[in-house]
mmCIF file of C-alpha atoms in Angstrom:
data_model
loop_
_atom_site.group_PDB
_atom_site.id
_atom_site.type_symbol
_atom_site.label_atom_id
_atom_site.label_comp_id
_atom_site.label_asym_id
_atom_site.label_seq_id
_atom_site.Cartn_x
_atom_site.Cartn_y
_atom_site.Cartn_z
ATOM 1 C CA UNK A 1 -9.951 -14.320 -22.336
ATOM 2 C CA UNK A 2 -10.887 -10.580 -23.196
ATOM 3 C CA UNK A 3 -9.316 -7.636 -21.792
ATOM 4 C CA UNK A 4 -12.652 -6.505 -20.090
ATOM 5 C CA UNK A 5 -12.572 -10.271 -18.145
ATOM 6 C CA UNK A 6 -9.384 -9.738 -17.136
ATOM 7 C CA UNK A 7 -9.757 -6.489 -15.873
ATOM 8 C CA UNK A 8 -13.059 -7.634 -13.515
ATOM 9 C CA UNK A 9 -11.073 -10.517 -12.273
ATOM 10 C CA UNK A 10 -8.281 -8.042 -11.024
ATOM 11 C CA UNK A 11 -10.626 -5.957 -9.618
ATOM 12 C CA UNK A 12 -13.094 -8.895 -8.656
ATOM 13 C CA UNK A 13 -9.617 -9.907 -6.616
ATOM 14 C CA UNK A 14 -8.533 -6.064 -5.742
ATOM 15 C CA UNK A 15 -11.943 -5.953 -3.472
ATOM 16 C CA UNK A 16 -11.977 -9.320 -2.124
ATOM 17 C CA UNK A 17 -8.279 -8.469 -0.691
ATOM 18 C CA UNK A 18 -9.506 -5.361 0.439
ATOM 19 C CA UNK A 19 -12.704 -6.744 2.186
ATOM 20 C CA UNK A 20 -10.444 -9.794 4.046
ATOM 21 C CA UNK A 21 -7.850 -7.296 4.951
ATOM 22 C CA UNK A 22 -10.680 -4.990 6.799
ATOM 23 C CA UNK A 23 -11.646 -8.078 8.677
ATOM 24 C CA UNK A 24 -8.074 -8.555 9.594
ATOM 25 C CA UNK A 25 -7.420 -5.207 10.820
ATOM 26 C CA UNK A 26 -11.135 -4.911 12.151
ATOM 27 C CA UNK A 27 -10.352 -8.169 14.252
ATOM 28 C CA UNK A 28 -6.909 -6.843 15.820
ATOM 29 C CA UNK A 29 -8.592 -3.837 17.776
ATOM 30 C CA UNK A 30 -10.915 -4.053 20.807
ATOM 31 C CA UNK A 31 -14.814 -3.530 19.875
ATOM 32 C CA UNK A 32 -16.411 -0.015 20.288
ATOM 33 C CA UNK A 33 -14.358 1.813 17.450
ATOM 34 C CA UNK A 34 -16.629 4.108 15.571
ATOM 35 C CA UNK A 35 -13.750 4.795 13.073
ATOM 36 C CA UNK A 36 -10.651 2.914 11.789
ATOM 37 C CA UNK A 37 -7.570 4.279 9.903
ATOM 38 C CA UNK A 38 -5.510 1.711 8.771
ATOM 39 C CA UNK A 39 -2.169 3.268 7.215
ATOM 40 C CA UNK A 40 0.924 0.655 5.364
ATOM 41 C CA UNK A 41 3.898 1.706 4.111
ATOM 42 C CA UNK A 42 5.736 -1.091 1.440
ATOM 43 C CA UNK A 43 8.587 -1.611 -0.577
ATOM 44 C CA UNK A 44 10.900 -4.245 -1.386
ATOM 45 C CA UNK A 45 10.876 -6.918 1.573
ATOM 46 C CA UNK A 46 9.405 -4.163 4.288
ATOM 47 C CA UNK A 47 6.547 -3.210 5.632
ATOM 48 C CA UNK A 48 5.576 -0.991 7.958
ATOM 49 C CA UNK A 49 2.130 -0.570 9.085
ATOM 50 C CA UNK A 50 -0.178 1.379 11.797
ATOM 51 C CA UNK A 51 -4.178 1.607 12.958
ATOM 52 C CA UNK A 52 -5.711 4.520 14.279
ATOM 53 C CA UNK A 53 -8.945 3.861 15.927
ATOM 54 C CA UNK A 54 -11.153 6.320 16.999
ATOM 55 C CA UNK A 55 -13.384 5.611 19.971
ATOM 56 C CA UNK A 56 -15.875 8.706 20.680
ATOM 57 C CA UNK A 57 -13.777 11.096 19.342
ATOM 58 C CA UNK A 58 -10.487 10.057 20.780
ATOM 59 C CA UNK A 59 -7.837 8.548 18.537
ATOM 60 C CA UNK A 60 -5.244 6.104 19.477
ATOM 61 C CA UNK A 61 -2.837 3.846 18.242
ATOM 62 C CA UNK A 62 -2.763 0.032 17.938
ATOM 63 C CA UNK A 63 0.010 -1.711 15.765
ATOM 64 C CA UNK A 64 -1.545 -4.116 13.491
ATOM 65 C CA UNK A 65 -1.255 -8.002 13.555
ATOM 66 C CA UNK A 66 1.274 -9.981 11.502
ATOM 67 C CA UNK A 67 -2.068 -11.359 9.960
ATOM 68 C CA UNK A 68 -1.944 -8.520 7.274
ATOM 69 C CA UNK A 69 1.502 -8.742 5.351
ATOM 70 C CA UNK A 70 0.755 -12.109 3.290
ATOM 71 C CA UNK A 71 -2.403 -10.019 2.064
ATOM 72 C CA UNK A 72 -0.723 -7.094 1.826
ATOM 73 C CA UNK A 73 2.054 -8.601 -0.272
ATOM 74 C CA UNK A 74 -0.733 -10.250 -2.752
ATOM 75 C CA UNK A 75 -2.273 -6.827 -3.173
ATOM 76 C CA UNK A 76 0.705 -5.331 -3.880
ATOM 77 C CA UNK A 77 1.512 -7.754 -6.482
ATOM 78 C CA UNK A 78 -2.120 -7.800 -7.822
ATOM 79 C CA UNK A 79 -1.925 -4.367 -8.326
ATOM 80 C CA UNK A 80 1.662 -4.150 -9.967
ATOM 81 C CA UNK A 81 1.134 -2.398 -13.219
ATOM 82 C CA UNK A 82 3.918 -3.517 -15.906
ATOM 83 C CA UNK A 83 6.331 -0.343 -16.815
ATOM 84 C CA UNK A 84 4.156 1.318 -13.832
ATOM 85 C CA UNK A 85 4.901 -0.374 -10.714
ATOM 86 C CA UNK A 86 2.991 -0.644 -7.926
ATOM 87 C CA UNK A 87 1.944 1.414 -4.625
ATOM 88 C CA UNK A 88 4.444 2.385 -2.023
ATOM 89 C CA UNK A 89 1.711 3.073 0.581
ATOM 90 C CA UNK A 90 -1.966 2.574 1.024
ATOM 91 C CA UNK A 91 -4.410 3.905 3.537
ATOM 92 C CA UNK A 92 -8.001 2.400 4.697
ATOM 93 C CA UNK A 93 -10.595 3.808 6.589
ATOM 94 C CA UNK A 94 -13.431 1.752 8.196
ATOM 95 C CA UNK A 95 -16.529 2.873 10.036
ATOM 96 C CA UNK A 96 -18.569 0.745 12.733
ATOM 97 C CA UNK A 97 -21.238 0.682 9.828
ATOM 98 C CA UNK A 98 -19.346 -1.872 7.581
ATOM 99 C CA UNK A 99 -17.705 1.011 5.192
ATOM 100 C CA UNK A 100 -14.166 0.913 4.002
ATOM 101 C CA UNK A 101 -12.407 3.307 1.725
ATOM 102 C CA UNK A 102 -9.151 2.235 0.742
ATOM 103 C CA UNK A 103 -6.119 5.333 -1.351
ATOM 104 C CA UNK A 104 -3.497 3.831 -2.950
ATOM 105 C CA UNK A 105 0.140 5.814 -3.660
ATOM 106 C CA UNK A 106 2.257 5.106 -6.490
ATOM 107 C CA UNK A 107 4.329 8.468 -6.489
ATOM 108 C CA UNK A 108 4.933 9.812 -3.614
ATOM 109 C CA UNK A 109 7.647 8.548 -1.424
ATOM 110 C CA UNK A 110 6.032 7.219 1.609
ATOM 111 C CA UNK A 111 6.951 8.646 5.620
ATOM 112 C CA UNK A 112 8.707 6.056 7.131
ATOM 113 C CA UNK A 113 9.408 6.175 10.778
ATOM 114 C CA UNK A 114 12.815 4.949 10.240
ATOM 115 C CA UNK A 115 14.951 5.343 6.958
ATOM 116 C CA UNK A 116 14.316 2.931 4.298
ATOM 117 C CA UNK A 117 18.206 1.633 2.992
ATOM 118 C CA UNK A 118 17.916 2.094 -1.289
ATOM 119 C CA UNK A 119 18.848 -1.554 -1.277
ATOM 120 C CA UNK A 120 15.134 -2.002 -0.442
ATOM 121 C CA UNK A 121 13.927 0.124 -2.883
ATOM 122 C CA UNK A 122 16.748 -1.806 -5.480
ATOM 123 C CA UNK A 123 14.953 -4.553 -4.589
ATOM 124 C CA UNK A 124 11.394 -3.352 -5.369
ATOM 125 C CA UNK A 125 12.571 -2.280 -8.405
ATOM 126 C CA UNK A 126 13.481 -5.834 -9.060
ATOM 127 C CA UNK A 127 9.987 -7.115 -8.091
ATOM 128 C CA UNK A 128 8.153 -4.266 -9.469
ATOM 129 C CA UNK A 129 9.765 -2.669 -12.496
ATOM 130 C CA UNK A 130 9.037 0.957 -13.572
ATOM 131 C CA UNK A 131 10.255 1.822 -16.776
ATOM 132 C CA UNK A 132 12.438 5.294 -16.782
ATOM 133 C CA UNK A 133 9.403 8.225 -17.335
ATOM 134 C CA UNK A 134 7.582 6.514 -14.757
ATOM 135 C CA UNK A 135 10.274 6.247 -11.767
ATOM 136 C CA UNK A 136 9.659 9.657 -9.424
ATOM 137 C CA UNK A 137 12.271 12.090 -8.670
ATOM 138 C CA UNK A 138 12.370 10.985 -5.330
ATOM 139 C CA UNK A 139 13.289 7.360 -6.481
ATOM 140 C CA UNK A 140 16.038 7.933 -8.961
ATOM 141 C CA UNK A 141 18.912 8.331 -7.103
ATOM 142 C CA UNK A 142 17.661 5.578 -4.869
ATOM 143 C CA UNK A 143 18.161 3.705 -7.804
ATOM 144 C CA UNK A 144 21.349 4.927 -8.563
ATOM 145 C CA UNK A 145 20.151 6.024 -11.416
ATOM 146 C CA UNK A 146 20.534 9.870 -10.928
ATOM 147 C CA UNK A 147 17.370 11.870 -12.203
ATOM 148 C CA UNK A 148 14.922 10.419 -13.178
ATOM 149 C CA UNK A 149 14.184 11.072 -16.982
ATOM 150 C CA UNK A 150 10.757 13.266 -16.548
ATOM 151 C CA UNK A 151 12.581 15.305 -13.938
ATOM 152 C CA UNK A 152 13.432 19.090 -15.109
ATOM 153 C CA UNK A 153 16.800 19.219 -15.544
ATOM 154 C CA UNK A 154 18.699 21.388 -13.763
#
């Protein structure tokens, strides 16, 4: 099979998880949301993961069903990029009109609301390799691996 096939399969795949995750987090809030901000945080065996819904201009919370982490866990590993790695935290936004946007981080370490132990980052490291230039500052020590090797030196 070509490259190009492959690469519309995985993103044939990328957008079908997408579109069954919006249902998923579409079905776990009341009706009468104008606007939905779904917001995960992931790495090694942990998730964490939050909607915002916005209901005529008034936001509020609602944690998200348990339905979302098997798909959540197949995106992640769809989207795991050899040497790369994969994202550490995604957001989606919906609107009443059947829209979804859906950001994906790589880089940046995510805000957890409690801290993360390295283990679990150890063990996304496993899952997910990065090779050295393409582990962040951030993640390095984590890693126990000190600096990462396209940090400035100090």
């Amino acid at each position: 099979m070509s490259e190009q096939l492959v690469g519309l399969d995985l993103v044939l795949r990328r957008t079908e998880l997408e579109r069954d995750l919006a249902r998923v987090v579409d079905g776990s809030v009341r009706a009468g949301w104008q606007s939905l901000k779904f917001e995960v945080l992931s790495a090694g065996t942990v998730t964490e993961s939050m909607i915002y819904v916005d209901r005529n201009g008034v936001e509020e919370r609602a944690n998200s069903s348990n339905d979302d982490i098997p798909l959540l866990r197949q995106l992640r590993k769809l989207m795991y990029r050899p040497g790369y790695g994969t994202w550490f935290s995604m957001v989606m936004r919906l609107d009443n009109q059947g829209h979804a946007e859906t950001h994906y981080n790589y880089d940046e370490e995510a805000d957890w609301s409690f801290p993360l132990a390295d283990k679990t980052y150890q063990r996304d490291q496993q899952k997910f390799p990065r090779d050295p230039e393409h582990i962040p500052a951030w993640l390095a020590p984590k890693l126990g691996l000190g600096v990462a090797s396209n940090s400035p030196v100090q």
